[in-house]
N, CA, C and O atoms as CSV, one atom per row, in Angstrom:
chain,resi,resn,atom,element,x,y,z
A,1,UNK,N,N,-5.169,9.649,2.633
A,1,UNK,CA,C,-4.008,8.807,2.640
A,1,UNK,C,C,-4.238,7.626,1.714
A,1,UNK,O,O,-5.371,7.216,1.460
A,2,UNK,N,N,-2.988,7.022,1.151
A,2,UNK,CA,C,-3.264,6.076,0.293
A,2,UNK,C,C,-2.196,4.602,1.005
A,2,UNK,O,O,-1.278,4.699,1.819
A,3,UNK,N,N,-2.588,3.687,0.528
A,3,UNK,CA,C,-2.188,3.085,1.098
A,3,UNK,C,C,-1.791,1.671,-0.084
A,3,UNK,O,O,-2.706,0.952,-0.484
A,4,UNK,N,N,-0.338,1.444,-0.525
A,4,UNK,CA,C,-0.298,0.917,-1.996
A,4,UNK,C,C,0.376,-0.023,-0.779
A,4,UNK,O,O,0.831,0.210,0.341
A,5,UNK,N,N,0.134,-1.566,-1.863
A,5,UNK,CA,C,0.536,-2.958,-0.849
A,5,UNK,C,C,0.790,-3.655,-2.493
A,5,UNK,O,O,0.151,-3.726,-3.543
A,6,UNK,N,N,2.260,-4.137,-1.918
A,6,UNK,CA,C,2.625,-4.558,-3.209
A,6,UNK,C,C,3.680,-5.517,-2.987
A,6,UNK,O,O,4.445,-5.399,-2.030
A,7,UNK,N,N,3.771,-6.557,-3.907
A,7,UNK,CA,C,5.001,-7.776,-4.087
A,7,UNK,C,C,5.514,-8.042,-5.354
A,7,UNK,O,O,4.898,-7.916,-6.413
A,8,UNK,N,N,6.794,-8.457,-5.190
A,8,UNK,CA,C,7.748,-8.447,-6.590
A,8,UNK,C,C,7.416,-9.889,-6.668
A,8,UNK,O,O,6.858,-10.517,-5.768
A,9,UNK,N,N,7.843,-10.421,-7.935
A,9,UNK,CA,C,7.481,-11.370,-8.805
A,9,UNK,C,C,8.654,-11.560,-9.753
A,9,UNK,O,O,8.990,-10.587,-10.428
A,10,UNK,N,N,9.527,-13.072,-9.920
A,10,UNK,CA,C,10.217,-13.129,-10.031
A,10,UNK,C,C,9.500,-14.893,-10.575
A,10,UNK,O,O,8.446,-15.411,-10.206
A,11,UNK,N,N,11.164,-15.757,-12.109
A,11,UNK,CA,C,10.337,-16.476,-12.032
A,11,UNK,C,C,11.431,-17.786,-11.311
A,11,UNK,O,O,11.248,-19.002,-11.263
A,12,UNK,N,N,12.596,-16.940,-10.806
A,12,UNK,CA,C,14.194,-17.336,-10.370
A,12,UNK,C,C,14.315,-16.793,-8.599
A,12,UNK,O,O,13.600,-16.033,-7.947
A,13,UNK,N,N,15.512,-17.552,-8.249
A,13,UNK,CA,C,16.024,-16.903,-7.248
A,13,UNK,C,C,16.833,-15.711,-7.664
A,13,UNK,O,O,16.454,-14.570,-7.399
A,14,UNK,N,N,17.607,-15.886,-8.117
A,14,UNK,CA,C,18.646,-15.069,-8.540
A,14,UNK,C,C,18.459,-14.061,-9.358
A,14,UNK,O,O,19.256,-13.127,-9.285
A,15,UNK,N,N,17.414,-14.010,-10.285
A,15,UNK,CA,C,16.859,-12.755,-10.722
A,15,UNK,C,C,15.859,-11.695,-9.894
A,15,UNK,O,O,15.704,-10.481,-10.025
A,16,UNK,N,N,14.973,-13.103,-8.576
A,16,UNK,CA,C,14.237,-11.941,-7.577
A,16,UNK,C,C,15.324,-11.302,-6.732
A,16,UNK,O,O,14.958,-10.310,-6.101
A,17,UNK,N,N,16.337,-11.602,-6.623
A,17,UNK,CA,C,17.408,-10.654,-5.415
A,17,UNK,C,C,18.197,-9.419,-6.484
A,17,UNK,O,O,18.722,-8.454,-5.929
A,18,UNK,N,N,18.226,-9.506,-7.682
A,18,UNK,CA,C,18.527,-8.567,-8.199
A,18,UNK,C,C,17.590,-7.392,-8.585
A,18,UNK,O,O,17.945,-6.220,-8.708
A,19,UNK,N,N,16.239,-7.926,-8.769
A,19,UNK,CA,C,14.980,-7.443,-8.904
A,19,UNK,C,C,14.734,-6.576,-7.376
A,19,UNK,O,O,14.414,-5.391,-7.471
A,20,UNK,N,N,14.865,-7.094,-6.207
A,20,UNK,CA,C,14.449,-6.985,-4.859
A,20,UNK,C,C,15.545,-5.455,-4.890
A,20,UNK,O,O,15.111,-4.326,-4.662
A,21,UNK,N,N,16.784,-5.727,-5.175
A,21,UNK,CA,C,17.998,-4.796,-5.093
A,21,UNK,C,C,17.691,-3.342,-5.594
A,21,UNK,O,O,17.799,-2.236,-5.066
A,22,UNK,N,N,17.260,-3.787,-6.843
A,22,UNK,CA,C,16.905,-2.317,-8.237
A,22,UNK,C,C,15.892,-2.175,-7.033
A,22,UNK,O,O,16.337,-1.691,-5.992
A,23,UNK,N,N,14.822,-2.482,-7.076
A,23,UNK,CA,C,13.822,-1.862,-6.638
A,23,UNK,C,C,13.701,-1.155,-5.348
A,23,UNK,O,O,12.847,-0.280,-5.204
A,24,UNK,N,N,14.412,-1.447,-4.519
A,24,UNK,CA,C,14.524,-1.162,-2.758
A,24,UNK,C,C,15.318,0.157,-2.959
A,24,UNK,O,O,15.093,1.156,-2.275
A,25,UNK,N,N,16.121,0.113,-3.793
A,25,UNK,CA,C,17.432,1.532,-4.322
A,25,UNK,C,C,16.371,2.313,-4.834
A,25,UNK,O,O,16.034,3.125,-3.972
A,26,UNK,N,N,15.823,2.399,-5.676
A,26,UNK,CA,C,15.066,2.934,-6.779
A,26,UNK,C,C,13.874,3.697,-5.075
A,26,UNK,O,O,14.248,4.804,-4.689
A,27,UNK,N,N,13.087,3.290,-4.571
A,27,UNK,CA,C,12.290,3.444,-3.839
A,27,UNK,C,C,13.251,4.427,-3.114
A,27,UNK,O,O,13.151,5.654,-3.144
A,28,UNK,N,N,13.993,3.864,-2.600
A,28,UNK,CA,C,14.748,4.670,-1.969
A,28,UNK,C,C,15.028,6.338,-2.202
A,28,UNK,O,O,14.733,7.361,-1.585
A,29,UNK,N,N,15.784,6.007,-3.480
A,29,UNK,CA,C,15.836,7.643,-3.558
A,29,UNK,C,C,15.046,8.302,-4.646
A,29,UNK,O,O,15.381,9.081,-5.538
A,30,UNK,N,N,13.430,7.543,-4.177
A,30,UNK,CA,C,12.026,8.550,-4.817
A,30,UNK,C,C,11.404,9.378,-3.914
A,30,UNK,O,O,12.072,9.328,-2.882
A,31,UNK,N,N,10.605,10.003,-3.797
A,31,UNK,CA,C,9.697,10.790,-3.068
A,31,UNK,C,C,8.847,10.310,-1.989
A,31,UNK,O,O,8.199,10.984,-1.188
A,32,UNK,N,N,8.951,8.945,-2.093
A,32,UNK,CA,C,7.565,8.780,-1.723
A,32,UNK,C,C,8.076,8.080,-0.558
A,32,UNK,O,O,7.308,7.785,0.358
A,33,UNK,N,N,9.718,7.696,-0.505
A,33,UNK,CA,C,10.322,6.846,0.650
A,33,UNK,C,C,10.290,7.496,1.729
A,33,UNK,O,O,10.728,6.951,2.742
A,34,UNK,N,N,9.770,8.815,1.790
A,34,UNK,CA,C,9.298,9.361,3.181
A,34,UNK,C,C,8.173,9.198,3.433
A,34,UNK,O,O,7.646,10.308,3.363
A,35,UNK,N,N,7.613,8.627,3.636
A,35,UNK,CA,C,6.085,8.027,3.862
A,35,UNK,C,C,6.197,8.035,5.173
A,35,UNK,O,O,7.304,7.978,5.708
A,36,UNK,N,N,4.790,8.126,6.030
A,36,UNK,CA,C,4.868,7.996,7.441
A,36,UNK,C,C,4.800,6.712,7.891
A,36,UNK,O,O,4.796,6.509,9.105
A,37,UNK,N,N,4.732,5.585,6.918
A,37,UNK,CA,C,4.542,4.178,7.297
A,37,UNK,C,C,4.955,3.730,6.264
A,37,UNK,O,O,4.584,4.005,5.122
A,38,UNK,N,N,5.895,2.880,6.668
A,38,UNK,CA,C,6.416,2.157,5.505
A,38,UNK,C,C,7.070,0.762,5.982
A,38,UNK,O,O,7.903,0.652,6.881
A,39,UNK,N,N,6.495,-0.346,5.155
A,39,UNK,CA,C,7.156,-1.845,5.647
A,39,UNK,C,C,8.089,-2.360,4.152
A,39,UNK,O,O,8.592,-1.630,3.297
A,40,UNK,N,N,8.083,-3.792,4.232
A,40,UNK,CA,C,8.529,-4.227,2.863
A,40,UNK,C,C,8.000,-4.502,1.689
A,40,UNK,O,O,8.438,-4.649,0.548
A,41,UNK,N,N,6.901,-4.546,2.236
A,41,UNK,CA,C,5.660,-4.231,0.695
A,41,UNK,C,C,4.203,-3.743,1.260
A,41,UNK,O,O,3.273,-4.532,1.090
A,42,UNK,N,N,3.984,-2.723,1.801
A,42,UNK,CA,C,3.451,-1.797,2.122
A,42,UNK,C,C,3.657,-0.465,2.606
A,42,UNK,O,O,4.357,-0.324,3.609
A,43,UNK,N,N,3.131,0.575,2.020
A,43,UNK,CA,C,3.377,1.850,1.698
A,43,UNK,C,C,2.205,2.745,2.025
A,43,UNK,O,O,1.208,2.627,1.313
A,44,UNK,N,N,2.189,3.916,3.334
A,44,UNK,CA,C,1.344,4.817,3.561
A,44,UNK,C,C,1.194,5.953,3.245
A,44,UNK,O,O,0.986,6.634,4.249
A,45,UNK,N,N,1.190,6.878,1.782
A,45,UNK,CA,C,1.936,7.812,1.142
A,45,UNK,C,C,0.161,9.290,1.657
A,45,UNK,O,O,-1.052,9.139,1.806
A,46,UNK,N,N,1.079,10.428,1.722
A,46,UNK,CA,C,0.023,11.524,1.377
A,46,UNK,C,C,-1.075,11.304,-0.204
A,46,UNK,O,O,-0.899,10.876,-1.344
A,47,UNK,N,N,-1.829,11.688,0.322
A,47,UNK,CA,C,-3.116,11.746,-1.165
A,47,UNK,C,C,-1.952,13.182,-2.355
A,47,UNK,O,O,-1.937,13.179,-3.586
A,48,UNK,N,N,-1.362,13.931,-1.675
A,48,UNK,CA,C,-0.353,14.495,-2.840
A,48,UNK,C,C,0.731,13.889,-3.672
A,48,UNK,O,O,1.167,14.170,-4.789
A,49,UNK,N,N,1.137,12.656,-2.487
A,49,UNK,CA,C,1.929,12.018,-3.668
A,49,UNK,C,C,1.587,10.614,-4.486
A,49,UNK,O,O,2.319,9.654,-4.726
A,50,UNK,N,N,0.241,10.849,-4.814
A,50,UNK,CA,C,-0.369,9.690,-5.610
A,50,UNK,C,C,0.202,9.633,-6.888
A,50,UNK,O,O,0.310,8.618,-7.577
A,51,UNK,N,N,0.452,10.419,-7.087
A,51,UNK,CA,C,1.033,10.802,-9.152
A,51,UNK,C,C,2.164,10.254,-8.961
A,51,UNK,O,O,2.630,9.519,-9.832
A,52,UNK,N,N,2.802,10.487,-7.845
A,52,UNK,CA,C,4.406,10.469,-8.220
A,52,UNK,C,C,4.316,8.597,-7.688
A,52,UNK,O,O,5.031,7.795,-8.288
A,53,UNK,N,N,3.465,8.160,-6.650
A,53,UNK,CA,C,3.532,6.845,-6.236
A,53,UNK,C,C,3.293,5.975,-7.741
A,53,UNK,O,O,3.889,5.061,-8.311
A,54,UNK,N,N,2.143,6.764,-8.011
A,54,UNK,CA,C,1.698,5.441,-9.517
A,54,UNK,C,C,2.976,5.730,-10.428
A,54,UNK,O,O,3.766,4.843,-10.750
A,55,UNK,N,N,3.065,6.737,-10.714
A,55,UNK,CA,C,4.575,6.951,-11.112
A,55,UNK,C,C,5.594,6.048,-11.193
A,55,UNK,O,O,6.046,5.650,-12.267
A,56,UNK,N,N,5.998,5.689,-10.078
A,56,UNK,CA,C,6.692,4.732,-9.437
A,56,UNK,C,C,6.975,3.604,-9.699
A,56,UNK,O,O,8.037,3.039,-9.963
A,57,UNK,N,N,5.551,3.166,-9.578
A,57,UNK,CA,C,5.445,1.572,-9.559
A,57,UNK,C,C,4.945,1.106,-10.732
A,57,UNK,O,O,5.242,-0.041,-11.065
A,58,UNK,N,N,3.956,2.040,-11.707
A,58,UNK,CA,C,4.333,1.635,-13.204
A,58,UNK,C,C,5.718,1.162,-14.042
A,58,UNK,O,O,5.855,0.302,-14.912
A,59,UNK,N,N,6.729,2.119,-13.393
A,59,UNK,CA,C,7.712,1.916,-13.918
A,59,UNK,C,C,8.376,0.138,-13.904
A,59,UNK,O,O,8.990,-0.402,-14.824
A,60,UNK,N,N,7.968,-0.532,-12.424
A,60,UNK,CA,C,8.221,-1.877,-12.399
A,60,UNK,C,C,6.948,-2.915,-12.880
A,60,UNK,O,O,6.563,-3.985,-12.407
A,61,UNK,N,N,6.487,-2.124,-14.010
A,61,UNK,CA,C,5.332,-3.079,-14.215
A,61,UNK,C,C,5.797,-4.244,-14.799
A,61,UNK,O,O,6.847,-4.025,-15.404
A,62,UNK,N,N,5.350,-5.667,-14.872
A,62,UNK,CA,C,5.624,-6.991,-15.079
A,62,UNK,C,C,6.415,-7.782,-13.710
A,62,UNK,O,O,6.370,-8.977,-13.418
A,63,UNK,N,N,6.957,-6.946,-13.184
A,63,UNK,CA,C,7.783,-7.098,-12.295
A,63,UNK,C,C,7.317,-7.090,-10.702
A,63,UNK,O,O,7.862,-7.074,-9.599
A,64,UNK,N,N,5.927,-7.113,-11.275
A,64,UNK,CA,C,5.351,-6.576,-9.277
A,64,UNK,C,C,3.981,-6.672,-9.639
A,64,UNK,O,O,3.594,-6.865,-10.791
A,65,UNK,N,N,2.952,-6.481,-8.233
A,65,UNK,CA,C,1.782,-6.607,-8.553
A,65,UNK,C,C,1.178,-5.493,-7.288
A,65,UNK,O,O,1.615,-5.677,-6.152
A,66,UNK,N,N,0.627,-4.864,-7.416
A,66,UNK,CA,C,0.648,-3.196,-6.896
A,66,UNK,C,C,-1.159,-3.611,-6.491
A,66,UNK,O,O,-2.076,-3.998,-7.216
A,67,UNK,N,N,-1.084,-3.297,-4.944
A,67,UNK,CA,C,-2.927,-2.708,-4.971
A,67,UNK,C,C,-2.564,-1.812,-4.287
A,67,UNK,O,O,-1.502,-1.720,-3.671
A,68,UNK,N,N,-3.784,-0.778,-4.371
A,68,UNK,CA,C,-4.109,0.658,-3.698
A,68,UNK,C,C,-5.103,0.555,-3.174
A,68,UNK,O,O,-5.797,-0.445,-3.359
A,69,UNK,N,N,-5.480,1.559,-2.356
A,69,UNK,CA,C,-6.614,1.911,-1.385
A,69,UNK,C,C,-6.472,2.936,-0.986
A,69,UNK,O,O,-5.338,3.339,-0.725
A,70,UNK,N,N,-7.835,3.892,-0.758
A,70,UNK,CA,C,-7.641,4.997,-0.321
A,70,UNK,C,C,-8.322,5.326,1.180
A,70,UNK,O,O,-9.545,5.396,1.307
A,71,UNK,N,N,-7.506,5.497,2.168
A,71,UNK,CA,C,-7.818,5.479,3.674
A,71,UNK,C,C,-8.302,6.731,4.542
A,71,UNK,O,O,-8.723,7.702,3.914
A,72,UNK,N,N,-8.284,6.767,5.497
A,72,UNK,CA,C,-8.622,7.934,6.163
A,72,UNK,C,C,-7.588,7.635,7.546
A,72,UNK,O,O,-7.520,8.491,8.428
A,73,UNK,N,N,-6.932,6.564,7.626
A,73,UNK,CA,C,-6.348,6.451,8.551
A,73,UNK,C,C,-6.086,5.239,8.711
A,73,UNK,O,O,-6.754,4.328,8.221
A,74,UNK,N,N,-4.625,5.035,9.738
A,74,UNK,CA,C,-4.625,3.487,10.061
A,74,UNK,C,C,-3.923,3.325,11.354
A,74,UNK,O,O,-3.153,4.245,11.628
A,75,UNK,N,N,-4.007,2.485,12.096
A,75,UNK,CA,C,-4.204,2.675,13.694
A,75,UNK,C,C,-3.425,0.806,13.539
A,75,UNK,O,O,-3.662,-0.215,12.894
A,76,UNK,N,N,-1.992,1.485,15.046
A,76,UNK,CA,C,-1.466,-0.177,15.219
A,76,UNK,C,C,-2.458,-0.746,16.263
A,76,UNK,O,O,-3.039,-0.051,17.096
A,77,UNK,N,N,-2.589,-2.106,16.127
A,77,UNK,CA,C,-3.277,-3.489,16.600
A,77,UNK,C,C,-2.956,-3.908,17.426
A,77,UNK,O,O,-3.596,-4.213,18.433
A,78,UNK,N,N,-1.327,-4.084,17.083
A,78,UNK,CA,C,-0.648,-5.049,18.562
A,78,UNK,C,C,0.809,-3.869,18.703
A,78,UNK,O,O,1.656,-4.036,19.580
């Protein structure tokens, strides 16, 4: 499992809510928005859809700042 944790970057209000918009749509109807865990900037994708995740989020490069990790699992806290 991979586990990509990521935030948009904006240097406006009004350009991060249009930025926030494209991107939430865009996620939306990719592959990877079926994830078994998914928040607002964290993402729990299969190790199969790594290509299509980096995929993804290259596409908003300048625009975001993307880390990965590769897991074996992740377990809720509270």
């Amino acid at each position: 499992m991979i586990l990509y944790m990521f935030d948009l970057i904006c240097k406006n209000y009004n350009s991060y809510n249009t930025l926030k918009r494209r991107f939430y749509y865009q996620l939306k109807k990719s592959g990877i928005s079926n994830s078994p865990f998914k928040t607002k900037s964290v993402i729990l994708t299969q190790d199969n859809l790594e290509k299509e995740a980096d995929a993804f989020f290259l596409k908003w490069e300048g625009s975001i700042v993307v880390y990965k990790t590769k897991t074996s699992g992740v377990e809720q806290f509270l």
